[in-house]
Every structure is written in C-alpha cells, then in structure tokens.
XYZ file of C-alpha atoms in Angstrom:
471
model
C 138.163 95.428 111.371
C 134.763 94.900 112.795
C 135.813 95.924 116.292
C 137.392 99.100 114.501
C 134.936 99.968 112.471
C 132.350 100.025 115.718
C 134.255 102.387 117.519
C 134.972 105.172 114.822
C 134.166 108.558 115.826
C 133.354 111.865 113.960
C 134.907 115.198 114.881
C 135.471 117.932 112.687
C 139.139 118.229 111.995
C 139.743 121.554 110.238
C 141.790 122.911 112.628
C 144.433 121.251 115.163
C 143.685 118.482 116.818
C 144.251 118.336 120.479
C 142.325 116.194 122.165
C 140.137 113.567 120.797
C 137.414 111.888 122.443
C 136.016 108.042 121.770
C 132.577 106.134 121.865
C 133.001 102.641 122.810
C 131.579 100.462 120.489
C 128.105 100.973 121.610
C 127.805 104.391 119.844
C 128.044 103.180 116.282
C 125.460 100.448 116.770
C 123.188 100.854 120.125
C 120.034 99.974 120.835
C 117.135 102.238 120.013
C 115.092 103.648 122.718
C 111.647 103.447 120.915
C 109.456 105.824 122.863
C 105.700 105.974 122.017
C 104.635 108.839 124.397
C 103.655 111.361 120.961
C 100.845 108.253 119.453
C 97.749 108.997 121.185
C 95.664 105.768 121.219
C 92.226 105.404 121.267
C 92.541 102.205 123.244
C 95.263 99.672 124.867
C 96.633 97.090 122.255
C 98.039 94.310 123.811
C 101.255 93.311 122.550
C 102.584 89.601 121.005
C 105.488 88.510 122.567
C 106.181 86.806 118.876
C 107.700 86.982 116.504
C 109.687 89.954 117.467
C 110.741 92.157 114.611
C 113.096 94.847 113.701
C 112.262 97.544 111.374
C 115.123 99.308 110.385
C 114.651 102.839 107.924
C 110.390 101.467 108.210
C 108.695 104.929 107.883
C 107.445 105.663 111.375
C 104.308 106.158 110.117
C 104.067 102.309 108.909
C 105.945 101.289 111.903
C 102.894 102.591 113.483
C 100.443 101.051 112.012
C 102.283 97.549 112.773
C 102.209 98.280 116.253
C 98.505 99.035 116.137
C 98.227 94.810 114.841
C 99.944 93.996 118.243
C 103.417 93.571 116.800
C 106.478 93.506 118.700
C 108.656 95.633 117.082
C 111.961 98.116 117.819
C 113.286 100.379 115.152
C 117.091 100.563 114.108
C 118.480 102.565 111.563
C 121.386 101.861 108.572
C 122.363 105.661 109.188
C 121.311 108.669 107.273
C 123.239 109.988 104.542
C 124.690 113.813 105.450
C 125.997 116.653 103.546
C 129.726 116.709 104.476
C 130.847 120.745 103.805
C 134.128 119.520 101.638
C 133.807 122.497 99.312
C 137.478 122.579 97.502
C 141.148 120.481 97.410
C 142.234 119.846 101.280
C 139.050 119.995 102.819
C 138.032 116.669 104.722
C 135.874 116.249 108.057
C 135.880 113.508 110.505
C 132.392 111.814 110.526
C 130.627 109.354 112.510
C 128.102 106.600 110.930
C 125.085 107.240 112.313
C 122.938 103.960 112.471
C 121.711 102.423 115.055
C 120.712 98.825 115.576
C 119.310 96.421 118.281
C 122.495 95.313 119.916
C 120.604 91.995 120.992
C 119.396 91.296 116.942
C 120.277 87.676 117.990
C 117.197 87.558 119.911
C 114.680 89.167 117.152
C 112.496 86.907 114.682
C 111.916 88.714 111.811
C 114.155 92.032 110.230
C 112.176 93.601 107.693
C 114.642 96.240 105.956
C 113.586 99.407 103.456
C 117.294 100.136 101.085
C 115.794 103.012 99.884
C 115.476 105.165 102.179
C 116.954 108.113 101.206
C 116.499 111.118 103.394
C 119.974 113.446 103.798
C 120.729 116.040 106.869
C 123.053 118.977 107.097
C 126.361 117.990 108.877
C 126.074 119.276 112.486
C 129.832 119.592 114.138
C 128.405 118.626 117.834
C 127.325 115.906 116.241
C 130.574 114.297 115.479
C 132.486 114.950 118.593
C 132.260 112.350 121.444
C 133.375 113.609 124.863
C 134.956 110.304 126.427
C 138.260 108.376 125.125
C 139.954 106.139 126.181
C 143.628 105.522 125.133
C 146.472 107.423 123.286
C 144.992 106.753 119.578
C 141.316 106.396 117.747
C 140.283 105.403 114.733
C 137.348 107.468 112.625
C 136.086 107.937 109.397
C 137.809 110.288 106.819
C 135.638 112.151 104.632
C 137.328 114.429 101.986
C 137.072 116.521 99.227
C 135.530 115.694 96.226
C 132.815 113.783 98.831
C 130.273 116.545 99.454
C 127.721 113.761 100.548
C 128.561 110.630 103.299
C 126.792 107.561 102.914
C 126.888 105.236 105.696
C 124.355 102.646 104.728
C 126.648 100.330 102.751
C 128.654 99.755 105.783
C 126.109 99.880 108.463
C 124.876 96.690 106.174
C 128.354 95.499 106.715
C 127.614 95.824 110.588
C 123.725 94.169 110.084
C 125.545 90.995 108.877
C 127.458 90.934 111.753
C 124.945 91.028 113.989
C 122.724 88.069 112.129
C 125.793 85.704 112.046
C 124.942 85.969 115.762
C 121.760 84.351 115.368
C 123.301 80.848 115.297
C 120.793 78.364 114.095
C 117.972 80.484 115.448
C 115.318 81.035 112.508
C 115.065 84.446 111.108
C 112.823 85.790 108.411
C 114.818 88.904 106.783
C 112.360 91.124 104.804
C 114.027 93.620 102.318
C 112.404 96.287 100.061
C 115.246 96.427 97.350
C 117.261 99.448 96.285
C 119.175 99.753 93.468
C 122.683 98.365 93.961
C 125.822 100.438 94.603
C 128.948 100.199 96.742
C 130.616 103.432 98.824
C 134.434 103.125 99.729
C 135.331 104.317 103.051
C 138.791 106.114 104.630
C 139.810 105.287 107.820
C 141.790 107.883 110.020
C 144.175 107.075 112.805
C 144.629 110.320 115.279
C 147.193 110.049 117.648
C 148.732 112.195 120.354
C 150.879 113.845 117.492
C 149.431 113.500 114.318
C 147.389 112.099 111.725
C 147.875 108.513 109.213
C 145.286 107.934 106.775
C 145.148 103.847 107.350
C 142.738 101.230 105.508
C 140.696 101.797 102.320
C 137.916 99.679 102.350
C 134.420 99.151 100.054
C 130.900 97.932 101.407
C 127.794 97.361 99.077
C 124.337 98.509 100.454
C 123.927 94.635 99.878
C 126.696 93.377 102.238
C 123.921 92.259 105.069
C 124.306 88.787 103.075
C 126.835 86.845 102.156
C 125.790 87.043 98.464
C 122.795 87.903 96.742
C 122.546 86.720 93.175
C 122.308 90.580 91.723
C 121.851 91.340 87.951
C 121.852 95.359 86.695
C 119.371 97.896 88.083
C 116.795 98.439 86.539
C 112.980 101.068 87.231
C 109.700 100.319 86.373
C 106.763 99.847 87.529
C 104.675 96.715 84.848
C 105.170 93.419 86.953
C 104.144 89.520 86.570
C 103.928 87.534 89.747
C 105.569 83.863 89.142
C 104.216 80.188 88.652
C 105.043 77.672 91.297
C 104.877 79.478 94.224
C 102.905 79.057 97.346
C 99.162 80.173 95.862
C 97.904 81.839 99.159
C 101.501 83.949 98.642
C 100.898 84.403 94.763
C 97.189 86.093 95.380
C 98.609 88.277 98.217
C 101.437 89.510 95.827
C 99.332 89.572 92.696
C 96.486 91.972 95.115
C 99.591 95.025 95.298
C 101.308 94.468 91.525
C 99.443 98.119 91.085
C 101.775 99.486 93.608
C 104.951 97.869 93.185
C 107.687 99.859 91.553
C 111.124 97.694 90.869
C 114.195 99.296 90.757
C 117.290 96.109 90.996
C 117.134 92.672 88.877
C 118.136 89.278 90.174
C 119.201 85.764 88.960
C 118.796 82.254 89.718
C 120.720 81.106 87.002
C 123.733 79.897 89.505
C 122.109 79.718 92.482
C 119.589 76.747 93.404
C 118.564 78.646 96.726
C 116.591 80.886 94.945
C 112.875 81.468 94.659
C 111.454 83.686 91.955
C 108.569 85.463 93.554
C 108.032 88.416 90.721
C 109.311 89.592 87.042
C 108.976 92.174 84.908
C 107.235 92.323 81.490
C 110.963 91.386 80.318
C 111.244 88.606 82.472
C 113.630 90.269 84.643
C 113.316 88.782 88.077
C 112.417 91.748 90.556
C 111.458 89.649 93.776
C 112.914 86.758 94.806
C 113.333 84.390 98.045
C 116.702 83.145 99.194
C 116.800 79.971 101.419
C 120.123 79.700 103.810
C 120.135 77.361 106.041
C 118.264 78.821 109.277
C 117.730 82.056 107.559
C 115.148 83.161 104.906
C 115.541 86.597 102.967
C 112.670 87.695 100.838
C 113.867 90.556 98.378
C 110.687 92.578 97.439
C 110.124 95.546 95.310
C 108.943 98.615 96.479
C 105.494 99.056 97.481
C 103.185 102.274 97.748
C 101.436 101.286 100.721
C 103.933 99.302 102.941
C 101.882 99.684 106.385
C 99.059 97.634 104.740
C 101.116 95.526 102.768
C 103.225 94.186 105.329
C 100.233 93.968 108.376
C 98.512 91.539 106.299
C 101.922 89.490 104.853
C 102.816 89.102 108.834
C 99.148 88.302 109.431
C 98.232 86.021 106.826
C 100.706 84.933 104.577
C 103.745 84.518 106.734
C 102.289 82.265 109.888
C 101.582 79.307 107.118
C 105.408 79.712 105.740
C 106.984 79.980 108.465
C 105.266 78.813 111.323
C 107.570 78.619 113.923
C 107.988 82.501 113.921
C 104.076 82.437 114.862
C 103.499 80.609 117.929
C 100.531 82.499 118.819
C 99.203 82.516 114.939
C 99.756 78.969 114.109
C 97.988 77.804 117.415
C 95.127 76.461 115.797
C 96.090 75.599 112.178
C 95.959 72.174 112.754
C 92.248 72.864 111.710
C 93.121 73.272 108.190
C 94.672 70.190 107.560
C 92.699 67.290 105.487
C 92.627 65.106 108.792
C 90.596 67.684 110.709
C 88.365 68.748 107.724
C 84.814 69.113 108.736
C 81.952 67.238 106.710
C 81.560 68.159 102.952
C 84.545 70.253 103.125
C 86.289 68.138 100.598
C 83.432 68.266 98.470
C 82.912 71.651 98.490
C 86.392 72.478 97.923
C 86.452 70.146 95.086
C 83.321 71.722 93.299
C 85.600 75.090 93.800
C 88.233 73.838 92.015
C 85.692 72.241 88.860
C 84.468 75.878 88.928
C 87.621 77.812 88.737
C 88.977 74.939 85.670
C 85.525 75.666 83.623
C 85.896 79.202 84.036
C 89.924 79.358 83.325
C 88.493 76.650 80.050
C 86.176 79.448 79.074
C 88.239 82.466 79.394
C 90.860 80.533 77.089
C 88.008 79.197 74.331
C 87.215 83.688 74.668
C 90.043 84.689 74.565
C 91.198 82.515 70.721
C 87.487 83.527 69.832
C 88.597 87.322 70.362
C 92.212 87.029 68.940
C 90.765 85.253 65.871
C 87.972 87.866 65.101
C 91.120 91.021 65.760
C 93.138 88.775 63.054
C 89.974 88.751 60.329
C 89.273 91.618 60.717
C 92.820 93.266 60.624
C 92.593 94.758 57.466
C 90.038 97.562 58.078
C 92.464 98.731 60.819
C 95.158 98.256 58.006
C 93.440 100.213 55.594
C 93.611 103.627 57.831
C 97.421 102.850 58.877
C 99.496 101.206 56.375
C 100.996 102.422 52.857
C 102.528 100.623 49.918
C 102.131 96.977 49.147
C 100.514 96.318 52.703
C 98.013 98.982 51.903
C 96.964 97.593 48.880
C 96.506 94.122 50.216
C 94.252 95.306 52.874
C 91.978 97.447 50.226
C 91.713 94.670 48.170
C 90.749 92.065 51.494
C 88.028 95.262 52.399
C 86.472 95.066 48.580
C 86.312 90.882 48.776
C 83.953 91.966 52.270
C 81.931 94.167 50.060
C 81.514 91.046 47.537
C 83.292 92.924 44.840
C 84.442 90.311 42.640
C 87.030 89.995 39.690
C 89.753 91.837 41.485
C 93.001 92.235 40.388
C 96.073 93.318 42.098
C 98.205 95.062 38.912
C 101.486 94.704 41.043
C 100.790 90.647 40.105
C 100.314 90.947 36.496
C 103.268 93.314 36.195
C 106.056 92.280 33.573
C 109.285 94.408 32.498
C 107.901 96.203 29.473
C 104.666 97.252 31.589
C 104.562 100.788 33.228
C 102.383 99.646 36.708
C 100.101 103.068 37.160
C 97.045 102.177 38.769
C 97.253 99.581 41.937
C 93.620 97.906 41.413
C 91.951 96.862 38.703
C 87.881 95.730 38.890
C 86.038 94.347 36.365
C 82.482 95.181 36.734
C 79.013 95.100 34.425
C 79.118 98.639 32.936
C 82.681 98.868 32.576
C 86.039 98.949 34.646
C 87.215 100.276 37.984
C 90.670 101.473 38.630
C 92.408 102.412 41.850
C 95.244 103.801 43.295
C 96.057 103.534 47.097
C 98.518 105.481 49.066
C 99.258 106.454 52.627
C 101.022 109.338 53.436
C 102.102 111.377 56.564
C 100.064 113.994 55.611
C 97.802 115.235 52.971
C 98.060 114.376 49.248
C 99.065 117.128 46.509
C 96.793 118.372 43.489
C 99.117 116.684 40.817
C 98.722 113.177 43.183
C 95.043 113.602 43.505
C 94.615 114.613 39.685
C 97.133 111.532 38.666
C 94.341 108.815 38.510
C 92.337 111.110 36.342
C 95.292 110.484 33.388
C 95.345 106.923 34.212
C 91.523 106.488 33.345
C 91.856 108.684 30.435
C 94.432 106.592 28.972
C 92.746 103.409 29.737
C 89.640 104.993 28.197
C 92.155 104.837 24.982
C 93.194 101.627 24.984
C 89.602 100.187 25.473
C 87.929 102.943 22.904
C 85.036 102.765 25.344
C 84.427 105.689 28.067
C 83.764 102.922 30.471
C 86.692 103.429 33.124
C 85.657 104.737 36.569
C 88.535 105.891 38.505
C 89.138 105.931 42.240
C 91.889 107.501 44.418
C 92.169 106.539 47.873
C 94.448 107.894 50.261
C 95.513 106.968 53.944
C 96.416 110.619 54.618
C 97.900 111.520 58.174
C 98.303 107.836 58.537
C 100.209 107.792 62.431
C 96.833 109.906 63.720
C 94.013 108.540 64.836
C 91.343 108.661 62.487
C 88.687 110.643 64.116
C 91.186 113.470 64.880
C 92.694 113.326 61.421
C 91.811 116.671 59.076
C-alpha cells in the first residue's frame, strides 16, 4: 500500500482519458531543495553539522530565524490542503498529495512538526498531470463530489511514519505543535488502458506519524498549568511562554506508562505531554505565539541537557556542571540559594493564609452589596456586630407558627427599638416596598404604647452591578 500510495498521481479527469502519465515514487515524497538566495545576511553564520533537523509546515519565517542560531535544518512539507472544483453529483478530479519530505529522514536528528498549519490553494490542473509513465496502469487519488476541499496531511503523516521506522535504533527527538485530531478517508483510482475501477478505501489520522498517541477529545483554550515532577530547567522554560500557549487537543496517561505530562489546563486536562519509545522521543506541545524564539532557545538550552547525544557540539563541555567538577564554594552557594528560595516559598504561603483569612472575615461587607434573602440578612447583622451594635436579634430565629415575621432585624437600644428590613433586588425597590417598614414601626409603636420604634429599610438594589456604577 505504501509503495502505492507513493506513486499516486493527480490529473484532472473530466473528460476522456487517453493517456496517463506517472511520477515514480519520488514525486509524492522528494527531497526539498531549500534555497536561501532571497535572505540577505548581514554576516556568514557558520553552520552545526548537529543535530540535523527537519522542519516540516515551520513558518519560513521561524525557519529563518533557526538558521540564523547555526542550525542545520531542511524543510519538508505534510502537503497543503486545495480546493478541489467538485461543484454537483458526478463531478470528481484526480489529485496528487502534495508534501514533500527529506527522502534520507533516516539520517536527521531532530523533526520538529507544526499540525496546524492550515493554509489552502486553488486547484491548478498542470499541477496534477505528470508527463512520464511507465506501464499499462496507475494508481491516483479520487476526489469526488461532495469533497470541495482535499486534505492530504493525514496521509502524508501516514508516509512520515514510514520514513522514521527507517531510523532503526538511531535516536530521534520528534517535536510536534498539536492540532486538533481528525481523520480524512481517501479513494484510490486505478486507470488503465480502457477504463476506470475505483479500488481501496482507506482512512489516515493527522496523528498516524506514531504508532499511537494516547489522545483524549479536542479541546481550545488558552489558561495553562505547567506540571510537577518534571525536569526544573524544562519546567521554567515552559512556565516563561504559558502567556502564549493556546491548546487545542487533550491527552492521557491513564493507560500508558510512557507518558510524561509536561502541561494541563485549569481542568486538569493534559495539553503537553512527552512520549518515550524506545530510541525515539516525541514531545507533543501546544501552540505557541512566538515559535522562532521559543524553539531557538528549547534547542539551545533545554534540549542539549535531555538529550545529549543529539548535541555533540553543545554538550562538549558539560562535564563542568557536574558536582565532581564544581569549583570552590559552589556547593555552598548553591545551597544558600536553595535556603533562600524555601524561606521565601515559607513566606509567600504564611501571606497567602494571612490574605485568604482577612477575604473570609471580612466577607460580609462584600455580602451585604450582593446577596438577598436569608444570606443578606446574616451579613447585615455580622456588619452591625463590627459597628458594636449589641442586642441583635435575627426575627427569622424567634419565629413560631402563629407569628406573622414582618421586619428581619430587631435592635434593642437605650431610647427605644430599631427595626429592619433587608432585601436585594435586581433593580430598584417600589413605593409600597419602601413605605412597608413605615407600617411595621407603626404597629410596633402599638404594641409597645411607646413612640420609641425607629425603622430602617435597607435595600441591595441592582445587586449583579457593581456598586459604584449602580443608580
């Protein structure tokens, strides 16, 4: 299927077809000539041998910038997705996947690997037709209607994993900025001197680069949490770009003990992850804003210490950074970091209860301007114990069967007694609310033959705005 697959060509087939011309397998997947002529650089940067690297759908802007570090790098391509002109019932077209990868990937040292790249082009006729054949019968791609758009990626990822099964036990480092997962089902066409057979049906996941990647749902956003127990130097480097990250597929580790959780959402949704198999290492990130700078200084600083025999050149000297090389005091000093960063951590923790236990005191006078009903009424009565009113009673307590509750707040105080009634509304109170406490007093006025009631209304009005733009 492989060998098939590699020598499909694209020809537009809405007319007769005569004479049909094939690409040998080099077509589908050839090497990119990478030509630099069009950078203009202000001086000669001399290139590292290794680790050699393939970016494939890198922006060549970033790829750019990479090159500018000294990198050794090639471009490739999963294809680009193109607007097939299948308009209405019948109408199909012959295309041709247009990716293009390093045909010696064996060789490379690092892949790094953007999913989302999602640029479409117009569907050129020239384009699909191949001038050389050889043989009585081809196979190519059959794209028909209700397929207005051909997406090639999913199997040019089917083609990527054939080319890193070459790698043998060579190490590889596979870098991927995620996309959200989906799989495309392809047609196959076999043209013959006579006619036409439709042939295989056959589905590839944008994905299918690995064997399996432990995928949960997709899922956007953009609030992320790097993880515990990871390499620290690799935490700080990933916690430095959470600002830019935007995560749109979810992973698991639930069934699969190769698995390193890198990052998570505010869910706990794991968004970034490292997969360990055997001689090869994938690293799933999310998107980032600024790839150029985030990957120059992964490949410069992070990377050489995890995987070291990528770096030749990088790793030449780290043998200065172990404890048996350590120069004098550097223990010490190292040491008196560490007591620094635990005292500070101790007091940002002792801070941080101090500030949560002042928001919980102190709750009710935020209460007070949002709540209504019973958790209204506690607050009001928490906010008059601050003012050292005492003698307050909450009527809703004393309240038996044959008792009509009215007011909400009763205070006895020297000259007399204080009733109130609380409510929060959505917006503003009525005249027969606001003139309802004004019976209340009169009638406790009667029961205490003394005119020594005081009455008080208050009201949370517009309670879901904030208080200083409240009318």
């Amino acid at each position: 299927m492989i060998k098939s697959l590699k020598n499909l060509l694209k020809k537009k087939s809405d007319k007769k077809i005569d004479k049909i011309d094939i690409p040998d397998s080099k077509e589908l997947t050839k090497e990119t000539e990478i030509s630099d002529n069009h950078i203009e650089d202000k001086q000669e940067v001399k290139i590292i041998e290794k680790p050699k690297i393939s970016c494939i759908d890198i922006e060549d802007t970033d790829v750019n910038e990479l090159k500018k570090q000294g990198f050794n790098i090639e471009n490739g391509t999963l294809g680009t997705k193109v607007k097939v002109p299948n308009n209405k019932q019948n109408d199909y077209n012959i295309v041709l996947p247009n990716a293009f990868l390093p045909s010696n990937l064996h060789e490379f040292d690092i892949t790094i690997l953007d999913l989302d790249n999602d640029k479409t082009i117009d569907y050129i006729q020239k384009e699909h037709y191949k001038n050389e054949h050889t043989g009585k019968s081809s196979m190519v791609l059959h794209s028909a209607f209700p397929e207005t758009i051909f997406n090639p990626k999913p199997l040019a990822s089917h083609l990527l994993k054939s080319s890193l099964n070459k790698l043998g036990n060579k190490e590889h480092l596979i870098i991927i900025f995620s996309t959200e997962n989906y799989n495309v089902e392809y047609q196959t066409l076999e043209i013959t001197e006579t006619e036409n057979y439709l042939k295989d049906q056959f589905k590839y996941n944008i994905y299918s680069f690995q064997d399996y990647v432990p995928l949960n749902g997709p899922k956007n956003g953009k609030e992320v949490i790097v993880c515990d127990n990871i390499d620290i130097n690799l935490k700080d480097f990933l916690s430095k770009y959470t600002n830019q990250m935007q995560y749109n597929q979810t992973f698991h580790t639930s069934s699969y003990n190769k698995c390193l959780p890198l990052i998570k959402n505010t869910n706990g949704d794991l968004v970034s992850i490292q997969i360990n198999d055997d001689n090869k290492t994938y690293i799933y990130f999310p998107q980032v804003k600024e790839k150029a700078k985030f990957l120059n200084e992964f490949l410069l600083e992070i990377a050489p210490s995890l995987f070291p025999n990528l770096f030749p050149y990088a790793t030449l000297h780290d043998w200065r950074n172990k404890k048996d090389y350590w120069l004098p005091k550097h223990e010490v000093l190292l040491q008196q970091k560490e007591d620094l960063i635990k005292e500070y951590e101790q007091k940002i923790e002792k801070k941080i209860e101090e500030i949560n236990n002042n928001l919980k005191k102190y709750d009710f006078l935020h209460k007070i301007l949002t709540e209504t009903g019973d958790e209204l009424v506690t607050s009001i009565i928490e906010f008059l114990k601050w003012l050292e009113f005492k003698n307050i009673v909450d009527m809703d307590e004393t309240k038996t069967d044959d008792v009509i509750l009215e007011e909400d707040i009763q205070i006895n105080i020297e000259n007399g007694l204080l009733i109130i009634e609380c409510k929060g509304i959505g917006g503003t109170s009525k005249d027969s609310e606001c003139s309802q406490i004004s019976k209340i007093k009169h009638r406790r006025c009667k029961e205490r033959n003394s005119f020594d009631v005081f009455a008080l209304y208050i009201v949370n009005h517009h309670k879901h705005i904030a208080p200083l733009q409240r009318q």
